[in-house]
Coordinates of C-alpha atoms and ligand atoms in Angstrom, one line a residue:
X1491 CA -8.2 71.6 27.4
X1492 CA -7.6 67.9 28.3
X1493 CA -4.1 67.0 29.5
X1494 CA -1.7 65.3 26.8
X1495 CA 0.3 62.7 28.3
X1496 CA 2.4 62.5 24.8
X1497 CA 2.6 65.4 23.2
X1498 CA 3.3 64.3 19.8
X1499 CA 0.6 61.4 19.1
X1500 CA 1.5 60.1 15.6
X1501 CA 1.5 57.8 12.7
X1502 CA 3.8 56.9 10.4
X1503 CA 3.5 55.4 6.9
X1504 CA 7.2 53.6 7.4
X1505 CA 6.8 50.3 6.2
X1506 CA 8.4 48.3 3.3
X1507 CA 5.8 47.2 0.7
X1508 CA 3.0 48.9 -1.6
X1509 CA 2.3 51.5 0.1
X1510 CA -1.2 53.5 0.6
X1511 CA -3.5 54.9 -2.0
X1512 CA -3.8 58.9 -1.8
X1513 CA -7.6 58.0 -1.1
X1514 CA -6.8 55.7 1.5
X1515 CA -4.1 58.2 2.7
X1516 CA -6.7 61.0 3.4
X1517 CA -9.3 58.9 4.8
X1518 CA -6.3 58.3 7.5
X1519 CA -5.2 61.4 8.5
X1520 CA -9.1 62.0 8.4
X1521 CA -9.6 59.3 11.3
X1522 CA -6.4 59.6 13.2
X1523 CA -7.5 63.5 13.9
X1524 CA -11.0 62.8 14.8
X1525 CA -9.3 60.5 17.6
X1526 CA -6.8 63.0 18.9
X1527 CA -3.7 62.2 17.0
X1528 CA -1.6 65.1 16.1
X1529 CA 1.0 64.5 13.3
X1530 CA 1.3 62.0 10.2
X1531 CA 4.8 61.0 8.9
X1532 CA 4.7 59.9 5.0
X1533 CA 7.6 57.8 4.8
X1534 CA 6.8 54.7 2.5
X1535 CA 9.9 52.8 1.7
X1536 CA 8.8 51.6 -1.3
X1537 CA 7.7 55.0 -2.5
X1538 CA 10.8 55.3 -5.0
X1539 CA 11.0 59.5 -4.7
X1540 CA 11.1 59.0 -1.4
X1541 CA 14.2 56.4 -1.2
X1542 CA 15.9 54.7 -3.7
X1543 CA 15.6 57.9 -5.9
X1544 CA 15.0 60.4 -3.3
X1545 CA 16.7 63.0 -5.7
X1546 CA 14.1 63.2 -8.5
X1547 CA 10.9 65.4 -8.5
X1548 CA 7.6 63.7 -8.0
X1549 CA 4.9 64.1 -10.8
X1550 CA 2.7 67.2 -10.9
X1551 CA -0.2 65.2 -9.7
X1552 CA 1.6 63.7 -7.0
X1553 CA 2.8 67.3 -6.0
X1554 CA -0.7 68.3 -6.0
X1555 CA -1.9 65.6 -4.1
X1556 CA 0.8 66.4 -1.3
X1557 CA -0.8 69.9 -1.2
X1558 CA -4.6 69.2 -0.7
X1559 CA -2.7 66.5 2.0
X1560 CA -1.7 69.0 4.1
X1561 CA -4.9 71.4 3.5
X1562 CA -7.0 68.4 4.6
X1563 CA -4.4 67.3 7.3
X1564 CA -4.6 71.2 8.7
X1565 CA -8.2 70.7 8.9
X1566 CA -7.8 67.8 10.7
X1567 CA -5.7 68.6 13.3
X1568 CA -3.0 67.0 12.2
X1569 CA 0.7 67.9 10.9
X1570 CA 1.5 66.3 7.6
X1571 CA 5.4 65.6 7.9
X1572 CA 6.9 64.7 4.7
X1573 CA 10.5 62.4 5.6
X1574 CA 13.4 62.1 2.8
X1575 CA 15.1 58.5 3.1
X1576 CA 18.4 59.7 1.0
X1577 CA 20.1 56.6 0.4
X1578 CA 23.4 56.6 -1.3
X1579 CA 24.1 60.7 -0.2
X1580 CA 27.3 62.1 -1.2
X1581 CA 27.9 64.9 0.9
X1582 CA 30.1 66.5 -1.2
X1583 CA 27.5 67.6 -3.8
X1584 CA 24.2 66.1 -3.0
X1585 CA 22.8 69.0 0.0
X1586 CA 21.4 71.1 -3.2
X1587 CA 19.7 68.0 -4.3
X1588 CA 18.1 67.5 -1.1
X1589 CA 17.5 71.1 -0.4
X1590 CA 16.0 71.3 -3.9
X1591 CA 13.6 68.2 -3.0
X1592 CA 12.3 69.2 -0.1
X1593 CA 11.4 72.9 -1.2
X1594 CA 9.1 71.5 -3.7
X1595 CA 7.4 69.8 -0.7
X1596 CA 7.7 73.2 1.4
X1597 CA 6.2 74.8 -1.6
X1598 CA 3.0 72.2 -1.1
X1599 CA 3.2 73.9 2.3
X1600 CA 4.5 71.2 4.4
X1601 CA 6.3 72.0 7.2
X1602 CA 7.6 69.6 9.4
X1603 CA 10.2 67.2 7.8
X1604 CA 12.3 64.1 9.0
X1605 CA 15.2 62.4 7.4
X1606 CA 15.3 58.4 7.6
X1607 CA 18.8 56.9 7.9
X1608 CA 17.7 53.4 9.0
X1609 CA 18.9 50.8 6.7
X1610 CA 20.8 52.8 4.9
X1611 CA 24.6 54.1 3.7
X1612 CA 26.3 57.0 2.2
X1613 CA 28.2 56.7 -0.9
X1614 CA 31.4 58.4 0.8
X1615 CA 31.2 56.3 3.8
X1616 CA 32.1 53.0 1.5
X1617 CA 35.5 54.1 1.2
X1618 CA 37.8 52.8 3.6
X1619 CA 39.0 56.6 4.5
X1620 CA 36.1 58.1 5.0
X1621 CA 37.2 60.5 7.8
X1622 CA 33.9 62.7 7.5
X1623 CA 31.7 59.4 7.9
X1624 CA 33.0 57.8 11.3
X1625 CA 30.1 55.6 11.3
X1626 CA 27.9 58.0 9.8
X1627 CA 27.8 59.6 12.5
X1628 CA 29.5 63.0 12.0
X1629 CA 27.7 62.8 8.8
X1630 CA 24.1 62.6 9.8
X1631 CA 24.6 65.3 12.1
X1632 CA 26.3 67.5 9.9
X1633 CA 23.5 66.7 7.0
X1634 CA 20.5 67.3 9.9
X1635 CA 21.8 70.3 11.3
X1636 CA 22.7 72.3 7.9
X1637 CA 19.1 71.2 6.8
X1638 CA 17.5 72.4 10.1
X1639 CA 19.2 75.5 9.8
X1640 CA 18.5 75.8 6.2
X1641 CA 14.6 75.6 6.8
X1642 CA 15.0 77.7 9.0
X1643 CA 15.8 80.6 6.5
X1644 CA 12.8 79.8 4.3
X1645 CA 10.5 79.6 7.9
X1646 CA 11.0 79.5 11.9
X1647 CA 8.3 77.5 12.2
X1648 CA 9.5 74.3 10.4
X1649 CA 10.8 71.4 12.3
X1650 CA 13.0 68.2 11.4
X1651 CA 13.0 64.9 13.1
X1652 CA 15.2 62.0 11.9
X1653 CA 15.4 58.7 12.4
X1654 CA 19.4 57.0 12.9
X1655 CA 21.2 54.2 11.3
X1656 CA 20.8 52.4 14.7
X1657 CA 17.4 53.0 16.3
X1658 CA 16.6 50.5 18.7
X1659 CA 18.8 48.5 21.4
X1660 CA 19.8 48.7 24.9
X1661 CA 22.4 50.4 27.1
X1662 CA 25.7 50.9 26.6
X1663 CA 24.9 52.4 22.8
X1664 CA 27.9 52.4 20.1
X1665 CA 30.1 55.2 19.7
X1666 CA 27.5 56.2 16.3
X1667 CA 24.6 57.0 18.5
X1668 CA 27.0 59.0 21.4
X1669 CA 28.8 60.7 18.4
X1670 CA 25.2 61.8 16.8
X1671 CA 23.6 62.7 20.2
X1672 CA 26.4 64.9 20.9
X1673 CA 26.7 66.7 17.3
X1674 CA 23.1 67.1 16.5
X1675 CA 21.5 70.3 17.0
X1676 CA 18.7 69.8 20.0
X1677 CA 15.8 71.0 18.6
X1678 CA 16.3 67.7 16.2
X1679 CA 13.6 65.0 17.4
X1680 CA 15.3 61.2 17.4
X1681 CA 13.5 58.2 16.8
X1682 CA 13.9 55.2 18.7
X1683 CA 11.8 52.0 17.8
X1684 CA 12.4 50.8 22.0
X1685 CA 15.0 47.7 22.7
X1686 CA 13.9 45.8 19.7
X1687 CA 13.5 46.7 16.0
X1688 CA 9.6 45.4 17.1
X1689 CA 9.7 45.4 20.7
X1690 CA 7.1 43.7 22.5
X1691 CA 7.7 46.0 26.1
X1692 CA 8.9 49.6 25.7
X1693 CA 9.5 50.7 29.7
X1694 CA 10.2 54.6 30.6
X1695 CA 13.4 53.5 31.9
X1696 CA 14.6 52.0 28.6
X1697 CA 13.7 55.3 26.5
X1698 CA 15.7 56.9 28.9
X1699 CA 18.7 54.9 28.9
X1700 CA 18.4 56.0 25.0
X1701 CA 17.7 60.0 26.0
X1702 CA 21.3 59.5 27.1
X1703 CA 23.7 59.4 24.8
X1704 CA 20.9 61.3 21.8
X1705 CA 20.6 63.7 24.9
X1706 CA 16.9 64.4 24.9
X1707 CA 13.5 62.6 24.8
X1708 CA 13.3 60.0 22.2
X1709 CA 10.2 59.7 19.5
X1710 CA 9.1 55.9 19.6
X1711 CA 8.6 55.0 16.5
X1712 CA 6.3 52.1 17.3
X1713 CA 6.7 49.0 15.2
X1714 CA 3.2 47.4 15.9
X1715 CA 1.2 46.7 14.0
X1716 CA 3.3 46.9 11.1
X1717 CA 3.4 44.3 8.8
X1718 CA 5.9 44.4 6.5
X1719 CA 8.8 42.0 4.9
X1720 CA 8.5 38.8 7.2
X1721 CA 5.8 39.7 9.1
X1722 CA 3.3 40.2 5.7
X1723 CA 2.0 36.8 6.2
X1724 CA -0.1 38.0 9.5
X1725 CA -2.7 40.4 10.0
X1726 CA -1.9 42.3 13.3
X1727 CA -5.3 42.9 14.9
X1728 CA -5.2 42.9 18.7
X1729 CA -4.8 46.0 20.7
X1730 CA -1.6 47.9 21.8
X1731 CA 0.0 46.3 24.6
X1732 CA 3.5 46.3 26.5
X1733 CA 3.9 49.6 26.9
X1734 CA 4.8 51.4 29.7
X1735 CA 2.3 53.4 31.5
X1736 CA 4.9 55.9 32.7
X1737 CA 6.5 56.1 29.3
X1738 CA 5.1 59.3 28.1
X1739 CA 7.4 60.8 31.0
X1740 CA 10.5 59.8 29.0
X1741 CA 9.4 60.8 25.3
X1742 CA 8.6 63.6 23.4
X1743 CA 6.0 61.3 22.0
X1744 CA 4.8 58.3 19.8
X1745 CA 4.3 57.4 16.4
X1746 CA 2.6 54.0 15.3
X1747 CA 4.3 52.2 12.3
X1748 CA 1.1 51.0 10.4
X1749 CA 0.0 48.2 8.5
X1750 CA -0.3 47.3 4.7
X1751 CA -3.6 47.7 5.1
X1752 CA -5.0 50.7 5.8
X1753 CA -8.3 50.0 7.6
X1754 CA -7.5 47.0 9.1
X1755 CA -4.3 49.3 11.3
X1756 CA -7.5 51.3 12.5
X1757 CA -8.3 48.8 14.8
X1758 CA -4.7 49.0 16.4
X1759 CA -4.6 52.9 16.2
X1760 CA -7.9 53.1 18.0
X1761 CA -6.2 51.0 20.8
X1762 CA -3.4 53.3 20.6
X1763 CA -5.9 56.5 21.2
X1764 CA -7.1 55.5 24.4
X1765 CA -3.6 54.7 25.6
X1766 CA -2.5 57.5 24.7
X1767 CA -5.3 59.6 26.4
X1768 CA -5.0 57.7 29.3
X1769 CA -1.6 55.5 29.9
X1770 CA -2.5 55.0 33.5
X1771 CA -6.0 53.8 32.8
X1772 CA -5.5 51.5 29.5
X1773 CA -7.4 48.6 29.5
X1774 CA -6.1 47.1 26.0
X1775 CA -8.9 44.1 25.6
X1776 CA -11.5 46.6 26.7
X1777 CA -10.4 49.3 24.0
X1778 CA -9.9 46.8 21.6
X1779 CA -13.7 45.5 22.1
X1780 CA -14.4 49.2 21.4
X1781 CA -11.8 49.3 18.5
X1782 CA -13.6 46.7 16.5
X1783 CA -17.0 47.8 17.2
X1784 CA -16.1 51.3 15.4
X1785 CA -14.2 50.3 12.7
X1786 CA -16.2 47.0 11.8
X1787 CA -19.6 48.6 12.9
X1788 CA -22.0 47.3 15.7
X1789 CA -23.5 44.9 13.1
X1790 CA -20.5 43.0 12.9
X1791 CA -19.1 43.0 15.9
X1792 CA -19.3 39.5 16.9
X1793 CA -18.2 38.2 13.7
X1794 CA -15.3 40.4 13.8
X1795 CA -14.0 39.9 17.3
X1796 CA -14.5 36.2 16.7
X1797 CA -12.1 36.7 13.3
X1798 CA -9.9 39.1 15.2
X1799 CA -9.0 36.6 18.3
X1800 CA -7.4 34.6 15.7
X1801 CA -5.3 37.3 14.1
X1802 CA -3.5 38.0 17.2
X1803 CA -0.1 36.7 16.9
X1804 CA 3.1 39.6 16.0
X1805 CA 6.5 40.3 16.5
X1806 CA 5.2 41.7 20.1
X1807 CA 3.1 38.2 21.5
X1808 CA 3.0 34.8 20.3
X1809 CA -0.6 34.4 20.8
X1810 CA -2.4 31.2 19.9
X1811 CA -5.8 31.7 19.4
X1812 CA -7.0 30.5 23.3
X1813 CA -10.2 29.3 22.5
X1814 CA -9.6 27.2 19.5
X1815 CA -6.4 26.3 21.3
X1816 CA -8.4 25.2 24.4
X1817 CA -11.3 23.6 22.7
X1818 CA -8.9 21.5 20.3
X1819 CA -6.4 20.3 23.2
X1820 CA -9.9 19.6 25.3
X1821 CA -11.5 17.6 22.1
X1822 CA -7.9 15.5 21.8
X1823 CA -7.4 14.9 24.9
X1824 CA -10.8 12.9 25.0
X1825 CA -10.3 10.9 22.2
X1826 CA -6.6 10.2 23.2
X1827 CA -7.9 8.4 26.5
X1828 CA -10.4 6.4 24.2
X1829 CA -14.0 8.3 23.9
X1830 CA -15.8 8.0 21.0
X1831 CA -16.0 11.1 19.1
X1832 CA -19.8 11.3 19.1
X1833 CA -19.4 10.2 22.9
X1834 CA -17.5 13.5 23.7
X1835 CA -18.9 16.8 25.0
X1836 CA -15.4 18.6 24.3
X1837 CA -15.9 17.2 20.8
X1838 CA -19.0 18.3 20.5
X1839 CA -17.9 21.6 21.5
X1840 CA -15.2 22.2 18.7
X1841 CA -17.6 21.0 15.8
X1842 CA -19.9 23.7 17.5
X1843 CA -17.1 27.0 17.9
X1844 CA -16.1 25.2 14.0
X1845 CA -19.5 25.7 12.8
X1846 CA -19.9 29.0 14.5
X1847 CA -16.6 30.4 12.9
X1848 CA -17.6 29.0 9.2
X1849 CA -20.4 31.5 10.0
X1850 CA -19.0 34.7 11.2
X1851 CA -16.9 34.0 8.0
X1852 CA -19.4 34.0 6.1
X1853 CA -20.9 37.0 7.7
X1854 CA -17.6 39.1 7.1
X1855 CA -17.5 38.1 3.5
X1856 CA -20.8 38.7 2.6
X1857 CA -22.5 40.7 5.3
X1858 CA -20.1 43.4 6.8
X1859 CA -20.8 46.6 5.5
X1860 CA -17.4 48.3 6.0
X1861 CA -16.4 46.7 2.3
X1862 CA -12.2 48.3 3.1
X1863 CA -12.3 46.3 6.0
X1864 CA -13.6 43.1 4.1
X1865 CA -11.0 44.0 1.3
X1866 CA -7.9 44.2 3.6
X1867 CA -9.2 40.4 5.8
X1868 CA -10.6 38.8 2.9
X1869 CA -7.5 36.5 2.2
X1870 CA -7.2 36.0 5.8
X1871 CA -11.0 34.8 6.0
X1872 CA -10.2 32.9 3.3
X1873 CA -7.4 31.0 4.8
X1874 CA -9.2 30.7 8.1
X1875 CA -11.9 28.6 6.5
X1876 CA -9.6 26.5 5.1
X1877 CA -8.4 25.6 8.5
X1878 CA -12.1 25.5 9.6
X1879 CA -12.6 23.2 7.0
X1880 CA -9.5 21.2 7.9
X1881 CA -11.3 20.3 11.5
X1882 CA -14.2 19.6 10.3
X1883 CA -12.9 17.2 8.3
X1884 CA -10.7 16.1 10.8
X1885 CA -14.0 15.4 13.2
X1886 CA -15.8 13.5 10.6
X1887 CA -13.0 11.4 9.4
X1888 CA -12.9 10.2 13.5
X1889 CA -16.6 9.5 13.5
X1890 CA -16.6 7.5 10.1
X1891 CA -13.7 5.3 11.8
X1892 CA -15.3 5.1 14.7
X1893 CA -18.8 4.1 13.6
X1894 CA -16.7 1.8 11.1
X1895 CA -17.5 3.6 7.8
X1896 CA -15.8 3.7 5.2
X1897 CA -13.3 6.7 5.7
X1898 CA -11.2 7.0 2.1
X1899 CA -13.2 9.7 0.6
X1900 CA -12.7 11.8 4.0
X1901 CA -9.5 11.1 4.3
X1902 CA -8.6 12.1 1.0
X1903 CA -9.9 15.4 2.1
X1904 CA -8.4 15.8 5.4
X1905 CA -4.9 15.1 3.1
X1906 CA -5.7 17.5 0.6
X1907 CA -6.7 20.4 3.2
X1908 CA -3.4 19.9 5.3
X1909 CA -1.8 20.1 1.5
X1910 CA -4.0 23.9 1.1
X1911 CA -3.2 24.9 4.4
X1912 CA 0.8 24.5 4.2
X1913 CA 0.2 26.0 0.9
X1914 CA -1.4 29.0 2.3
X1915 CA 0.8 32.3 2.4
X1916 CA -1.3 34.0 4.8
X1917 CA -1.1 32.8 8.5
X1918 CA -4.1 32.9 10.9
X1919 CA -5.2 30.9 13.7
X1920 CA -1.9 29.6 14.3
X1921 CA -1.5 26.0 14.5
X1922 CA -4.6 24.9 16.6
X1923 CA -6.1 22.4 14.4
X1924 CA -3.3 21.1 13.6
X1925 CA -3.0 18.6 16.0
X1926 CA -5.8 17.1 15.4
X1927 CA -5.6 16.9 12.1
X1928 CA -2.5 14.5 12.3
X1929 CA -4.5 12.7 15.1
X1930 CA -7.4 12.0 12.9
X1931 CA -4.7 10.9 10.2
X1932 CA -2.7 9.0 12.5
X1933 CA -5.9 7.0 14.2
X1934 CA -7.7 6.2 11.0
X1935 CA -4.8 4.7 9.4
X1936 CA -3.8 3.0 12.7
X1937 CA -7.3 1.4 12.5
X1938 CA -6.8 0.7 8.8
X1939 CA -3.9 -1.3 9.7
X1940 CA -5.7 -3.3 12.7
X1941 CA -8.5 -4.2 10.4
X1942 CA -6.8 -4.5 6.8
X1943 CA -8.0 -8.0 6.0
X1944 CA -11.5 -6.3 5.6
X1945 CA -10.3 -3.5 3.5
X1946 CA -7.6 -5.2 1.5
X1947 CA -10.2 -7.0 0.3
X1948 CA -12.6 -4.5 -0.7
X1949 CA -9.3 -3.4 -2.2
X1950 CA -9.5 -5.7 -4.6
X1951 CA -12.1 -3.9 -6.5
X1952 CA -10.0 -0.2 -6.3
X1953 CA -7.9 0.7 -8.7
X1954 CA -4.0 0.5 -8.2
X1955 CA -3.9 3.8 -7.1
X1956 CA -6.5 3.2 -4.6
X1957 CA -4.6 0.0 -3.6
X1958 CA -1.1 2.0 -2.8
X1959 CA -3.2 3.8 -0.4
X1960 CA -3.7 0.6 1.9
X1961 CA 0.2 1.0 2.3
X1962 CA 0.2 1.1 6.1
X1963 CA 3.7 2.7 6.0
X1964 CA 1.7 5.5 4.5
X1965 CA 2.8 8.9 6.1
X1966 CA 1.3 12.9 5.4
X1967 CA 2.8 13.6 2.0
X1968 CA 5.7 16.0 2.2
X1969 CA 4.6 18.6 0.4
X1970 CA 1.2 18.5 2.6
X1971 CA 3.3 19.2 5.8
X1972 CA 5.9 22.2 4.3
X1973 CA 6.7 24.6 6.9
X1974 CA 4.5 23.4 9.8
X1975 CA 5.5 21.8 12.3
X1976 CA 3.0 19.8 15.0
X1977 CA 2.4 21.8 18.2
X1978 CA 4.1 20.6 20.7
Ligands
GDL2116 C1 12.4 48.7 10.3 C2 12.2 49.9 9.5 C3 10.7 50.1 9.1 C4 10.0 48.8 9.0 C5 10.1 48.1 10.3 C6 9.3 46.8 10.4 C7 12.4 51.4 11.4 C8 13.0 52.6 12.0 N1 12.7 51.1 10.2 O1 13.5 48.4 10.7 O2 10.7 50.8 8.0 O3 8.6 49.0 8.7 O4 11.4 47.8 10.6 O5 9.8 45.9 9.5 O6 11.7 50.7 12.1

């Protein structure tokens, strides 16, 4: 039997938004078991029995969908942990209701639970002299540890995790998180998302500092690549990185916060299987060459890693895509010491990686044969060629002024794909091209102004709208330019 550095290797379903299809669910715990994960938290905020109203019954087809869950999950490998989020809990009459709840799950033969206090309050705690509350404190312990022992009774075997009402941070911890770690019984797990709510380094040391006052090993619950609320506009497809190789000696284990989409977090999780088979030995853009391989299939490879490397900004890095980035910056900085645009290797180079990425576009949208895949990236592709399209434009709007051709009709479109790109919800590819696009912009109507006379009077045979254009005072359009800002 291999060594487990991290004896609980998890997922959870944690995040805010629609959450996963009981198909999609499956095909999950299906994967995460054939790559040596061990447990899978259901815990969708959004999932209304689960949270906001924790205290009704599920349908009977839901109910039996929980219970060929956990068949399939037990087949798997993997333990199917059903967590309660109950917001709004009155301890004075509401343990039955929760009790009542999760036997209906226990019934579906689930066994290991967890109650989620983040984000949320009890309905005794709003009043000002709520002694039993104290923070919530002395009430999440007291709710945890009556549960605990109450599943007990119906079987040994079942176990309870929970997540507190602070979760992340650094030492010294409130008085809530001393109060809880002293109360709770200690065969309660504790999650801890690390330092931040996403934290882009989680170190042994830190998840120590928080095994202090909770006194034991924290679970990470890993907030990459999660998705959710702010972070919906980006995709989160590079590998695991920032944590600690030593880490596993300070936790009990790990579980990975996914994304909305489901196929597109197996690139991430795959990342997360080799660190967690081998911390010491990680190599996180080597796994993640292997990551999209697997999940986007050897046929697509290319194409997908040459998406991906512009999908790799989160919470945890503030990647620009390099080699746009590099090949942009290169391309300006040629044209801002006076080549000609068809003069200029670096120039050349751009129109060529441009070209290349309008292709593996292309290939992902109507090639790649992993069609969930394509369905989860397809607005991202989307919005990438848009930006493609944006420097290409860009490029032949330079050459026309260069070559002293007339530039309106291009520059209309260089205007109107800023306009789509600030429009765009999704974000990809960060700001790369966006620099030039305010060069080209800049530079042709620069030139327009040195060499009106000719223009003004071809003007005379436009059309008044036409004509306004010639304004030389003429700026990007406000609404082209919403919520961008020029890279600095
Ligand atoms: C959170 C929420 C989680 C959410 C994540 C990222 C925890 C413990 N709770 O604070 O549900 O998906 O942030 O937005 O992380």
């Amino acid at each position: 039997m291999q060594r487990q550095f991290f004896p609980i290797r998890g997922v959870i379903e944690g995040f805010y938004g629609p959450f996963y299809t009981f198909p999609e669910r499956i095909d999950l715990i299906q994967f995460i078991g054939r790559h040596g994960y061990n447990l899978y938290v259901y815990g969708p905020k959004n999932d209304r029995q689960h949270r906001q109203r924790w205290r009704e019954a599920y349908p009977a087809e839901i109910m039996e969908q929980f219970a060929q869950t956990v068949t399939i999950a037990h087949a798997a490998g993997v333990t199917f942990c059903y967590a309660i989020s109950p917001i709004d809990y009155d301890p004075a009459r509401d343990f039955v209701a929760l009790t009542g709840k999760l036997h209906s799950l226990y019934a579906c033969g689930v066994r290991a639970f967890s109650l989620l206090v983040d984000d949320i309050a009890c309905t005794a705690h709003r009043a000002t002299d709520c002694a039993i509350c104290q923070e919530g404190s002395n009430l999440h312990a007291q709710v945890c540890n009556q549960l605990l022992a109450w599943l007990h009774t119906l079987d040994p075997e079942c176990s309870l995790s929970m997540c507190p009402t602070y979760y992340h941070g650094s030492a010294p911890f409130g008085s809530y998180l001393h109060d809880l770690g002293a109360q709770l019984d200690p065969a309660i797990a504790v999650f801890y998302t690390g330092p931040e709510i996403c934290s882009p380094t989680i170190s042994a040391e830190q998840a120590s500092t928080f095994a202090e006052p909770m006194r034991r090993k924290p679970l990470i619950w890993d907030n990459y690549p999660v998705n959710d609320l702010a972070m919906r506009p980006n995709l989160h497809l590079g590998p695991i990185r920032g944590r600690d190789a030593a880490l596993h000696e300070a936790v009990g284990g790990v579980v990975v916060n996914l994304m909305l989409q489901a196929e597109a977090s197996k690139i991430a999780l795959l990342t997360f299987a080799d660190y967690f088979a081998d911390p010491y030995s990680y190599a996180p853009w080597q796994s993640w060459e292997r990551a999209l391989h697997a999940v986007g299939g050897p046929g697509s490879f290319t194409a997908l890693r040459a998406f991906a490397e512009n999908s790799l900004a989160s919470c945890l890095t503030h990647d620009e895509p390099a080699l746009l980035s590099q090949l942009t910056e290169a391309a300006l900085s040629d044209l801002k010491g006076g080549a000609a645009p068809s003069g200029s290797t670096a120039v050349q180079r751009l129109a060529q990686q441009l070209n290349e990425l309008d292709e593996h576009c292309y290939f992902l949208k109507y090639r790649m044969t992993n069609l969930r895949l394509r369905e989860n990236v397809l607005p991202w592709i989307e919005t990438l060629e848009d930006w493609i399209w944006l420097g290409k434009h860009s490029l032949t709007l330079l050459d026309l002024v260069e070559r002293d051709q007339h530039p309106e009709q291009r520059l209309h479109m260089v205007e109107e794909s800023l306009a789509l790109v600030g429009r765009q919800t999704r974000q990809i590819a960060g700001a790369a091209l966006l620099p030039l696009a305010l060069y080209a912009l800049e530079h042709a109507h620069y030139l327009r102004m040195h060499r009106a006379q000719p223009l003004i009077d071809e003007a005379i045979l436009l059309s008044p709208l036409e004509l306004a254009d010639l304004d030389p005072t003429w700026r990007v359009p406000e609404s082209s330019t919403t919520g961008m800002q020029p890279a600095t």
